[in-house]
C-alpha cells in the first residue's frame, strides 16, 4: 500500500449505461449511485438502486449496469488481508447493499462513499490527509460490518457443499487449488465431490476452474499491456505451455492473436479512470449545490412513505416464580405496566415442588395461582419457562452469592407429565381456554454448566420407559420435549410450546446438528428460544470446552449472532419462530455497567437492529429486588441488571422500553441511531447516542470500577448534532412536538444517586425523591407547516436517548 498518493489505493470510475463490470482482484469494489437510478443485472437477477444507495460487488462475478442518465460510480479500494492459517482453505468476502440486505451501518457507508467521490471530483483542492482519513474510515467500517469469512463445512447439505466449493473457486481461482484438499475438508471422496459438482453446476470442477481462470486472462489481455506469461501466472496457470494449449482450445486463437483481434479499432485511454472535463465541471457544480442545501449532519426524510413495522415484540424477565409472592415485587410489576411496556412476562421455577406442591396425587395451587394472577393483573401474557432451574445470584461467573435449588418431586416421565396436564387443566378451569391458549410454554433443556454450579446435576436424569436418560443431551431432550409438547397440545391445541433456552455463547458449536435432528422429528418446536450475554466471558476468563472464541468485543455481537441463527433456521427450513428470551451486556448482577446511562442506548441499538430477524425479544431483567442478598441489604445501587432499582426507582433501561412502546406500526425511516415511525396521523422519531465499552472494561479482572468512575470503561465519543428535515406531511397547519429526553446529564439513576450522596443506602423519603428525579425531561414545541416541511434540530450527548412525538393540533 502506498501512502504518498491516495489515489493509487483508490480508483473511482463513472459507470456508463449497459456497461459490464467484472473484477478479479482482491480489492473491495462498490457501486454507488450519486444521482438517479441503477439496475444491476447478474445471473438472471436484478437489483434496483436509487440515489445514495450502494452495492458491494463479488469477486469474479459479472454485472451488467443499466444507468440511463444517472450518475453512478464504481469505487475500488485496495485491501490487504493476512491469512493466519494457509493450510485451512477458506474464503473471505465483503457483502451488502443498502436496498435488500440492509445494515445499521449503511448510512455511514453512504456518507463515506459520497465524501470519497466529492474528494475525487475536487482532488486538486483537497489535502492528502483528508482523503486518507475517509479511505481508512470506510475500510474500517466495511471490515467491521460487511466482512464475511466462509469455511468449507462438512455438515452442509449437498447443494450447500457445492455452492461453497463454487464460491471458494470464484474467490481463489488464481491460487493453487487441489481437488484432494477440497474433498478432504468436506470429508468426501474426490470422485464423489466431482460428481456432485458436475451434477449441480453442469461442468466438472476442473472445467469450471479453467473457465474461471480464462475469464481473467481475457480481461487482462484486453485491458492491460502485461506480458502473456505474467497474465497466465496471475490467473493461476502454473505451466505456460499448458496454458497456451488450453487458451487456443477454448478461444481458437493464441493469446497474442486474441489480444490483437480484441483491440482492433479500440482507442485505449491513457488514464482509464479520468472523467471528461465537461462532465467533471457538471459534477463539481452538483456538489457545490448539495453543500449549499445540505450537509453531513443534515438528513431529509419523506414521511409520506412507510412500511409495516411489528413493534409489539417485547418480553421482560420477571425472574424466579417464587419472587412474585413478595408484595413489593408485585407492586413493581404493576408499576412497570402502567405504560404497557411489555407484552409478555417470563418466569421460571413454577414447577418447583416448593411452589407447586404435590402430596400423593393431590396438588396445591395456592402459590401458583397467586404468581400467575400477579402477571395477569399487570396486563402481561404469562411466558412460562417450565424447566428444572432454581435461582442463582452471581457475583462473578465463578462465584455464586446465593442459591435457591429446584426441588423436583419426581424424575419419572409419567409423574412429570401428570404435573403438566394437571396444571393446564386447572388453569383452563380458572382462567378459561381462550386466555390460556395465549400463554407460552418454554421447555428448558438443562444446561450442564448451570446444574454443576448449583450442585444439582441429578436434575437432568429422567426415568423413561426404557431406563434413565440425561435430558441435558440433545437426543434425549428432543424425546423429552416431544412427550411434553404432545401432552400440552392435547389439552390446549393453540398454545405455543418451544425451547430450549440455548446459549449462543456456550452451545453454538452443536447447534446445527441439534436443529437438524429436531427437524427430522414428528414433534417440532413452535419456537426456538435463545439467550445472549456477549461480554463477561472476556472479563473473567470464562472458557467452556468447545467454545470456539471466548472473546468478543464486537459492538454488533447480538445482531451478528441473531443473523447467524436466523440464516441457519432458514437453511434448515425448520419453520419455527425465533425468540430471544434473555439478553444483556452482562449476566452479572454486581456490575456497575448495569446502572450507567449506557444501558438505554444499548437496549435501543440492539433491539432495533434485530427486530426484523426475530419474533420476540426479552430483556434480562425487571428489578434489582430479585437479586438482592446479604451484601446488598443496605444498598440501592450495586450494579443490578434490572430496569428498576431495588426500591423501584426507574433506570434508563425502563424508559428505553417506554420509548420503544410509543413507536407506531408504520416505519418511515431507520438507520443507526435513528428510527421514524407513524401511528395514523401521529409521527414518532426515536434517536440515541451509543458509545461502546472500551478495552479498559474487557481486561479489568479486579473489578476496579464503581459508581464514581464508571464512565472510564466507555469510548470517549463526541456529541451528535443533526438537522432533520421531515417532508411530505399531508396537512398544513400547527404541529405540536413533544420531546422526551434522558441521559447521563439528565434523569439517569446513577448520576442522580451520585448527586445526592456518596453513600448507597437511602431512606423512604430519599427513594421518593429519586423516583421524581429519574424521569425524562419533557419539552413541548410547536411549528407551523405551510410547505409540507418540518425541521428538527437535535443535539445528543453520549448515552442520550430522545423521543419526539409529532402531531397536528387544531388551529
XYZ file of N, CA, C and O in Angstrom, residues 1 9-10 77-80 116 130-140:
76
model
N 0.840 -1.195 0.000
C 0.000 0.000 0.000
C 0.875 1.244 0.000
O 1.837 1.338 0.753
N -4.378 4.004 -4.253
C -5.076 2.982 -3.464
C -6.590 3.022 -3.684
O -7.304 2.112 -3.272
N -7.048 4.099 -4.309
C -8.483 4.292 -4.536
C -8.704 4.573 -6.014
O -8.076 5.467 -6.580
N -11.325 -0.098 -3.750
C -10.471 0.212 -2.602
C -9.443 -0.889 -2.421
O -9.799 -2.068 -2.281
N -8.176 -0.524 -2.428
C -7.132 -1.510 -2.238
C -7.251 -2.093 -0.831
O -7.416 -1.371 0.148
N -7.168 -3.422 -0.740
C -7.388 -4.091 0.541
C -6.411 -5.238 0.699
O -6.146 -5.989 -0.236
N -5.875 -5.387 1.915
C -4.950 -6.469 2.224
C -5.486 -7.243 3.416
O -5.911 -6.655 4.404
N -15.910 10.377 -0.545
C -14.801 9.979 -1.408
C -14.998 10.482 -2.837
O -14.057 10.950 -3.478
N -6.773 14.322 4.403
C -8.238 14.286 4.408
C -8.751 13.100 3.602
O -9.701 12.412 3.996
N -8.107 12.824 2.475
C -8.508 11.698 1.628
C -8.241 10.378 2.341
O -9.085 9.478 2.375
N -7.043 10.247 2.926
C -6.707 9.014 3.636
C -7.631 8.784 4.834
O -7.983 7.640 5.148
N -8.037 9.858 5.498
C -8.926 9.711 6.646
C -10.253 9.067 6.233
O -10.739 8.130 6.880
N -10.834 9.546 5.144
C -12.102 8.972 4.670
C -11.886 7.535 4.194
O -12.696 6.638 4.473
N -10.796 7.301 3.474
C -10.476 5.966 2.951
C -10.373 4.944 4.082
O -10.993 3.874 4.045
N -9.600 5.273 5.115
C -9.418 4.323 6.215
C -10.686 4.162 7.043
O -10.971 3.071 7.545
N -11.457 5.233 7.197
C -12.740 5.106 7.897
C -13.679 4.162 7.150
O -14.381 3.337 7.757
N -13.692 4.274 5.821
C -14.542 3.411 5.012
C -14.073 1.963 5.096
O -14.884 1.039 5.273
N -12.765 1.747 4.962
C -12.216 0.388 5.074
C -12.563 -0.205 6.439
O -12.976 -1.370 6.548
N -12.405 0.593 7.485
C -12.685 0.112 8.841
C -14.147 -0.276 9.005
O -14.472 -1.325 9.570
